[in-house]
Amino acid sequence: VYSRSGKKLNSIQSGYARPALAAGRNRFVLYNRSGNELRVESRTQNLYTKTLDSSIYLCAVADAGQVAVATDDTDSVAKLTVYNSSMQQQLVWNLTSEQGTPLRMAFAPDSRRLAVAAVSAVGGQLTTNLYVLPLSQGDPVCLGSENSVPQWMGWMSNGFLLVLYENRAVLYNTSGGSAGERASYDFGGGTLVSVSNTSNGAALLLSSGQTCTAVLLDGELTVGYSGSVLSASQIIRAKNDGFYLLTDSTVECFNKAGEFQWTQPMDAKPQAGVLNGRQLLVFSGNTVQQVTAPEPDSSSAS
């Protein structure tokens, strides 16, 4: 566990066979996928350890501390339980075979609603049903269905949800009489490699054979930039609407017009990057470091 500045705060040895993480603002859940135990942790200590009666499929954590847990169930295809910040049961939703098994979950920024992408088999074909679950009412609202598996899901704001399927990105309006699909962007045959979203839009990294394409989308999924880039493993949208790329050995910086700004070599392959305000933290090897533009005649990272 690292602080926002990159300082190591804690290290947890779970012993889980298939460990997985889901994080909120000030806490995260460490759980045993296909096992039945989960741990809710703060930055420095364990808050709760809970053993369930059923195997865990998936967990999600809200910024306000609620925890959603999808498990198998003897009486339904899956059971979704939401616990409040004190780990007391808040609501339960038993999903039918038509509704599907939760594959992606994400709490809204205000922690009042939970988006659930559930996959079911209809006529031998996989179908994703997208729901929004208001925590105050507990009655799921279906936003639509797609004959594709969701690769990623995240909220653009409290009212709009972005879902990336195998061949396109879809923006959903989640409230009011116009709830449902609002806009979409087709990948044009490309395969999604990475996504990074902010309240202003999203950055996509798509792969087509030996080439990669970076795409910058605004809050309505209108293309601001699309162009070929170096082969990379991750794209990170910058606060100035530009983007960073993590390649096998470097961090590359581009502005919102796709123009190259600078490159920073790394001692080990960058595994992941996190944007903290305007600071970029990059994880490589067994270290995390802040990466900035190189000084003139210097290629070292600060």
CSV table of C-alpha atoms in Angstrom, one decimal:
chain,number,residue,atom,x,y,z
A,1,VAL,CA,0.0,0.0,0.0
A,2,TYR,CA,1.5,3.3,-1.1
A,3,SER,CA,0.5,6.9,-0.2
A,4,ARG,CA,-0.4,9.5,-2.9
A,5,SER,CA,3.3,10.6,-2.9
A,6,GLY,CA,4.6,7.1,-3.4
A,7,LYS,CA,5.6,6.3,0.2
A,8,LYS,CA,5.1,2.7,1.2
A,9,LEU,CA,2.6,2.5,4.0
A,10,ASN,CA,1.8,-1.2,4.4
A,11,SER,CA,2.4,-4.7,3.1
A,12,ILE,CA,-0.1,-7.5,3.4
A,13,GLN,CA,0.5,-11.2,3.0
A,14,SER,CA,-2.9,-12.9,2.3
A,15,GLY,CA,-2.1,-16.4,1.4
A,16,TYR,CA,-5.1,-16.4,-1.0
A,17,ALA,CA,-5.0,-18.7,-4.0
A,18,ARG,CA,-6.5,-16.1,-6.3
A,19,PRO,CA,-6.1,-12.7,-4.7
A,20,ALA,CA,-7.9,-9.7,-6.1
A,21,LEU,CA,-8.2,-6.1,-5.2
A,22,ALA,CA,-11.0,-3.4,-5.4
A,23,ALA,CA,-10.3,0.1,-4.1
A,24,GLY,CA,-12.3,3.1,-3.0
A,25,ARG,CA,-11.0,6.5,-1.8
A,26,ASN,CA,-9.7,5.6,1.7
A,27,ARG,CA,-10.0,1.9,1.8
A,28,PHE,CA,-9.8,-1.2,-0.3
A,29,VAL,CA,-11.0,-4.8,-0.2
A,30,LEU,CA,-8.6,-7.8,-0.7
A,31,TYR,CA,-10.5,-10.9,-1.5
A,32,ASN,CA,-10.0,-14.5,-2.5
A,33,ARG,CA,-11.6,-14.9,-5.9
A,34,SER,CA,-13.4,-18.3,-5.9
A,35,GLY,CA,-12.7,-18.4,-2.2
A,36,ASN,CA,-15.0,-17.1,0.6
A,37,GLU,CA,-12.9,-14.6,2.6
A,38,LEU,CA,-12.4,-10.9,2.1
A,39,ARG,CA,-10.5,-8.3,4.0
A,40,VAL,CA,-11.4,-4.6,4.2
A,41,GLU,CA,-8.3,-2.5,4.7
A,42,SER,CA,-7.5,1.1,5.4
A,43,ARG,CA,-4.2,2.6,4.3
A,44,THR,CA,-2.4,1.2,7.3
A,45,GLN,CA,-4.6,-1.5,9.1
A,46,ASN,CA,-7.2,-4.2,8.7
A,47,LEU,CA,-10.7,-2.9,9.3
A,48,TYR,CA,-12.8,-6.0,8.8
A,49,THR,CA,-12.3,-9.6,7.8
A,50,LYS,CA,-15.4,-11.5,6.7
A,51,THR,CA,-15.9,-15.1,5.8
A,52,LEU,CA,-18.9,-15.8,3.6
A,53,ASP,CA,-21.0,-18.9,3.1
A,54,SER,CA,-20.5,-18.8,-0.7
A,55,SER,CA,-17.6,-18.4,-3.2
A,56,ILE,CA,-16.8,-14.8,-4.2
A,57,TYR,CA,-17.0,-13.8,-7.9
A,58,LEU,CA,-16.3,-10.1,-7.7
A,59,CYS,CA,-16.1,-7.1,-5.2
A,60,ALA,CA,-16.3,-3.3,-5.5
A,61,VAL,CA,-15.7,-0.5,-3.0
A,62,ALA,CA,-17.3,2.9,-3.0
A,63,ASP,CA,-15.5,6.1,-2.1
A,64,ALA,CA,-17.8,6.4,0.9
A,65,GLY,CA,-16.8,2.9,2.1
A,66,GLN,CA,-19.6,0.6,1.0
A,67,VAL,CA,-18.6,-2.8,-0.3
A,68,ALA,CA,-20.4,-4.8,-3.0
A,69,VAL,CA,-19.8,-8.5,-3.1
A,70,ALA,CA,-21.1,-10.9,-5.9
A,71,THR,CA,-21.1,-14.5,-4.9
A,72,ASP,CA,-22.6,-17.8,-6.1
A,73,ASP,CA,-25.9,-18.9,-4.7
A,74,THR,CA,-27.9,-22.1,-4.3
A,75,ASP,CA,-31.2,-20.4,-5.2
A,76,SER,CA,-30.2,-18.1,-8.0
A,77,VAL,CA,-27.5,-17.6,-10.6
A,78,ALA,CA,-25.6,-15.1,-8.4
A,79,LYS,CA,-26.2,-13.1,-5.3
A,80,LEU,CA,-25.1,-9.4,-5.0
A,81,THR,CA,-24.8,-8.1,-1.4
A,82,VAL,CA,-24.0,-4.5,-0.6
A,83,TYR,CA,-22.6,-3.7,2.9
A,84,ASN,CA,-22.4,-0.2,4.4
A,85,SER,CA,-19.2,1.3,5.6
A,86,SER,CA,-19.5,-0.6,8.9
A,87,MET,CA,-19.9,-3.9,7.0
A,88,GLN,CA,-23.5,-4.3,7.9
A,89,GLN,CA,-25.7,-5.7,5.2
A,90,GLN,CA,-27.5,-2.9,3.3
A,91,LEU,CA,-29.3,-4.8,0.5
A,92,VAL,CA,-29.4,-8.1,-1.4
A,93,TRP,CA,-30.1,-8.8,-5.0
A,94,ASN,CA,-30.6,-12.3,-6.3
A,95,LEU,CA,-29.9,-12.4,-10.0
A,96,THR,CA,-31.9,-14.7,-12.3
A,97,SER,CA,-30.4,-16.7,-15.2
A,98,GLU,CA,-31.9,-14.1,-17.6
A,99,GLN,CA,-30.2,-11.2,-15.7
A,100,GLY,CA,-26.9,-12.9,-15.6
A,101,THR,CA,-23.7,-13.2,-13.5
A,102,PRO,CA,-21.9,-10.0,-12.5
A,103,LEU,CA,-18.7,-9.6,-14.4
A,104,ARG,CA,-18.0,-5.8,-13.8
A,105,MET,CA,-19.2,-3.5,-11.0
A,106,ALA,CA,-18.5,0.1,-10.2
A,107,PHE,CA,-19.9,2.6,-7.7
A,108,ALA,CA,-20.8,6.1,-8.8
A,109,PRO,CA,-18.6,8.9,-7.6
A,110,ASP,CA,-21.2,9.9,-5.0
A,111,SER,CA,-21.5,6.3,-3.7
A,112,ARG,CA,-25.3,6.3,-4.1
A,113,ARG,CA,-25.6,3.9,-7.0
A,114,LEU,CA,-23.8,0.8,-8.3
A,115,ALA,CA,-23.4,-0.1,-11.9
A,116,VAL,CA,-23.4,-3.9,-12.7
A,117,ALA,CA,-22.6,-5.5,-16.0
A,118,ALA,CA,-24.0,-9.1,-15.8
A,119,VAL,CA,-23.3,-11.7,-18.5
A,120,SER,CA,-25.9,-14.4,-19.5
A,121,ALA,CA,-26.1,-17.0,-22.2
A,122,VAL,CA,-29.1,-16.5,-24.5
A,123,GLY,CA,-29.5,-18.9,-27.4
A,124,GLY,CA,-25.9,-20.0,-27.1
A,125,GLN,CA,-24.6,-16.4,-27.3
A,126,LEU,CA,-23.2,-14.3,-24.5
A,127,THR,CA,-25.2,-11.2,-23.7
A,128,THR,CA,-24.2,-8.4,-21.3
A,129,ASN,CA,-27.0,-6.8,-19.4
A,130,LEU,CA,-26.2,-3.4,-17.9
A,131,TYR,CA,-27.9,-2.4,-14.7
A,132,VAL,CA,-27.8,0.6,-12.2
A,133,LEU,CA,-28.7,-0.3,-8.7
A,134,PRO,CA,-29.8,2.7,-6.5
A,135,LEU,CA,-28.6,1.8,-3.0
A,136,SER,CA,-31.5,3.7,-1.3
A,137,GLN,CA,-34.2,1.7,-3.2
A,138,GLY,CA,-32.5,-1.6,-4.2
A,139,ASP,CA,-34.5,-1.9,-7.5
A,140,PRO,CA,-32.2,-2.4,-10.5
A,141,VAL,CA,-32.7,-0.4,-13.6
A,142,CYS,CA,-31.7,-2.0,-16.9
A,143,LEU,CA,-29.8,0.5,-19.2
A,144,GLY,CA,-29.5,-2.0,-22.1
A,145,SER,CA,-28.0,-5.2,-23.4
A,146,GLU,CA,-25.0,-5.9,-25.7
A,147,ASN,CA,-23.9,-9.0,-27.5
A,148,SER,CA,-20.3,-8.5,-26.3
A,149,VAL,CA,-18.3,-9.0,-23.1
A,150,PRO,CA,-17.4,-5.8,-21.2
A,151,GLN,CA,-13.7,-5.2,-21.0
A,152,TRP,CA,-13.9,-2.2,-18.7
A,153,MET,CA,-16.5,0.0,-16.9
A,154,GLY,CA,-16.2,3.3,-15.1
A,155,TRP,CA,-18.2,6.4,-14.3
A,156,MET,CA,-17.5,9.7,-16.1
A,157,SER,CA,-19.7,11.5,-13.6
A,158,ASN,CA,-22.6,10.7,-11.3
A,159,GLY,CA,-25.0,10.6,-14.3
A,160,PHE,CA,-23.0,9.0,-17.0
A,161,LEU,CA,-21.4,5.6,-17.3
A,162,LEU,CA,-18.7,4.5,-19.8
A,163,VAL,CA,-18.5,0.8,-20.8
A,164,LEU,CA,-15.9,-0.6,-23.2
A,165,TYR,CA,-17.0,-3.7,-25.0
A,166,GLU,CA,-14.9,-5.8,-27.3
A,167,ASN,CA,-15.6,-3.7,-30.4
A,168,ARG,CA,-16.9,-0.3,-29.2
A,169,ALA,CA,-17.2,2.2,-26.3
A,170,VAL,CA,-20.7,3.2,-25.1
A,171,LEU,CA,-21.7,6.1,-22.9
A,172,TYR,CA,-24.9,5.6,-21.0
A,173,ASN,CA,-27.2,8.1,-19.4
A,174,THR,CA,-28.1,6.5,-16.1
A,175,SER,CA,-30.9,8.7,-14.8
A,176,GLY,CA,-34.2,10.2,-15.8
A,177,GLY,CA,-36.5,9.4,-18.7
A,178,SER,CA,-33.6,9.4,-21.1
A,179,ALA,CA,-31.7,6.6,-19.3
A,180,GLY,CA,-29.9,4.3,-21.8
A,181,GLU,CA,-27.3,4.6,-24.6
A,182,ARG,CA,-26.3,8.2,-25.3
A,183,ALA,CA,-23.2,8.0,-27.5
A,184,SER,CA,-20.7,5.4,-28.8
A,185,TYR,CA,-17.3,5.0,-30.5
A,186,ASP,CA,-16.5,2.1,-32.7
A,187,PHE,CA,-13.0,0.6,-32.4
A,188,GLY,CA,-12.8,0.0,-36.2
A,189,GLY,CA,-11.4,-3.5,-35.8
A,190,GLY,CA,-8.9,-2.5,-33.1
A,191,THR,CA,-8.4,-4.4,-29.8
A,192,LEU,CA,-8.6,-2.5,-26.6
A,193,VAL,CA,-5.2,-2.5,-24.8
A,194,SER,CA,-5.7,0.2,-22.1
A,195,VAL,CA,-8.1,2.9,-21.1
A,196,SER,CA,-7.8,6.0,-18.8
A,197,ASN,CA,-10.8,8.2,-18.0
A,198,THR,CA,-11.4,11.5,-16.3
A,199,SER,CA,-14.6,13.6,-15.9
A,200,ASN,CA,-13.6,15.4,-19.1
A,201,GLY,CA,-13.3,12.2,-21.3
A,202,ALA,CA,-11.3,9.1,-21.9
A,203,ALA,CA,-8.0,8.0,-23.5
A,204,LEU,CA,-8.0,4.7,-25.4
A,205,LEU,CA,-5.1,2.6,-26.6
A,206,LEU,CA,-6.1,0.3,-29.4
A,207,SER,CA,-4.0,-2.4,-31.1
A,208,SER,CA,-4.3,-3.5,-34.7
A,209,GLY,CA,-1.6,-6.1,-35.5
A,210,GLN,CA,1.8,-4.5,-35.2
A,211,THR,CA,0.5,-1.0,-34.7
A,212,CYS,CA,-1.1,0.9,-31.9
A,213,THR,CA,-3.5,3.8,-32.0
A,214,ALA,CA,-4.1,6.4,-29.3
A,215,VAL,CA,-7.6,8.0,-29.2
A,216,LEU,CA,-8.7,10.9,-27.1
A,217,LEU,CA,-12.5,11.2,-26.5
A,218,ASP,CA,-14.4,14.0,-24.8
A,219,GLY,CA,-17.3,13.6,-22.4
A,220,GLU,CA,-19.7,12.9,-25.3
A,221,LEU,CA,-17.2,10.4,-27.0
A,222,THR,CA,-16.4,12.8,-29.7
A,223,VAL,CA,-12.8,12.2,-31.1
A,224,GLY,CA,-10.4,15.0,-30.1
A,225,TYR,CA,-7.3,13.1,-31.4
A,226,SER,CA,-6.6,9.7,-33.1
A,227,GLY,CA,-3.2,8.6,-34.4
A,228,SER,CA,-0.6,5.9,-34.5
A,229,VAL,CA,1.8,5.7,-31.6
A,230,LEU,CA,4.5,3.5,-30.3
A,231,SER,CA,3.6,0.0,-29.1
A,232,ALA,CA,2.7,0.4,-25.4
A,233,SER,CA,1.0,-1.4,-22.6
A,234,GLN,CA,-0.8,1.5,-20.9
A,235,ILE,CA,-2.2,4.9,-21.7
A,236,ILE,CA,-2.8,7.5,-19.1
A,237,ARG,CA,-4.8,10.6,-19.7
A,238,ALA,CA,-3.1,13.8,-18.4
A,239,LYS,CA,-4.8,16.7,-16.6
A,240,ASN,CA,-4.0,19.0,-19.6
A,241,ASP,CA,-5.9,16.5,-21.8
A,242,GLY,CA,-2.7,15.1,-23.2
A,243,PHE,CA,-1.6,11.6,-22.5
A,244,TYR,CA,1.3,9.4,-21.4
A,245,LEU,CA,2.3,6.0,-22.8
A,246,LEU,CA,4.1,3.2,-20.9
A,247,THR,CA,6.3,1.2,-23.3
A,248,ASP,CA,8.7,-1.7,-22.7
A,249,SER,CA,11.4,0.6,-21.4
A,250,THR,CA,10.2,4.3,-21.4
A,251,VAL,CA,7.5,6.7,-20.4
A,252,GLU,CA,6.4,8.9,-23.4
A,253,CYS,CA,4.5,12.2,-23.1
A,254,PHE,CA,2.2,13.7,-25.7
A,255,ASN,CA,0.0,16.8,-25.8
A,256,LYS,CA,-3.7,16.8,-26.6
A,257,ALA,CA,-2.9,17.1,-30.3
A,258,GLY,CA,-0.8,13.9,-30.2
A,259,GLU,CA,2.4,15.8,-30.5
A,260,PHE,CA,5.4,14.2,-28.9
A,261,GLN,CA,6.7,16.2,-25.8
A,262,TRP,CA,9.4,14.1,-24.1
A,263,THR,CA,10.6,10.6,-23.3
A,264,GLN,CA,12.0,9.2,-20.0
A,265,PRO,CA,13.9,5.9,-20.0
A,266,MET,CA,13.2,3.5,-17.1
A,267,ASP,CA,15.6,1.0,-15.4
A,268,ALA,CA,12.9,-1.7,-15.5
A,269,LYS,CA,9.8,-2.2,-17.6
A,270,PRO,CA,7.0,0.1,-16.4
A,271,GLN,CA,4.2,-2.1,-15.1
A,272,ALA,CA,1.6,0.5,-14.2
A,273,GLY,CA,1.1,4.2,-13.8
A,274,VAL,CA,-1.1,6.4,-11.6
A,275,LEU,CA,-1.8,10.1,-12.1
A,276,ASN,CA,-1.9,12.0,-8.8
A,277,GLY,CA,-2.9,15.5,-9.7
A,278,ARG,CA,-0.3,16.5,-12.2
A,279,GLN,CA,2.2,14.1,-10.9
A,280,LEU,CA,2.8,10.8,-12.6
A,281,LEU,CA,3.7,7.8,-10.4
A,282,VAL,CA,5.1,4.8,-12.3
A,283,PHE,CA,5.6,1.3,-10.9
A,284,SER,CA,8.5,-0.7,-12.3
A,285,GLY,CA,10.4,-3.6,-10.9
A,286,ASN,CA,9.9,-3.3,-7.1
A,287,THR,CA,9.8,0.5,-7.0
A,288,VAL,CA,7.4,3.3,-7.5
A,289,GLN,CA,8.7,6.7,-8.6
A,290,GLN,CA,7.6,10.1,-9.7
A,291,VAL,CA,8.4,10.6,-13.4
A,292,THR,CA,8.7,14.2,-14.8
A,293,ALA,CA,10.0,15.8,-18.0
A,294,PRO,CA,13.8,15.4,-18.2
A,295,GLU,CA,16.0,18.3,-17.5
A,296,PRO,CA,17.9,19.7,-20.6
A,297,ASP,CA,20.7,17.3,-21.5
A,298,SER,CA,19.5,14.8,-18.9
A,299,SER,CA,17.5,11.6,-19.2
A,300,SER,CA,17.1,10.7,-15.5
A,301,ALA,CA,13.8,10.5,-13.8
A,302,SER,CA,13.3,12.6,-10.7
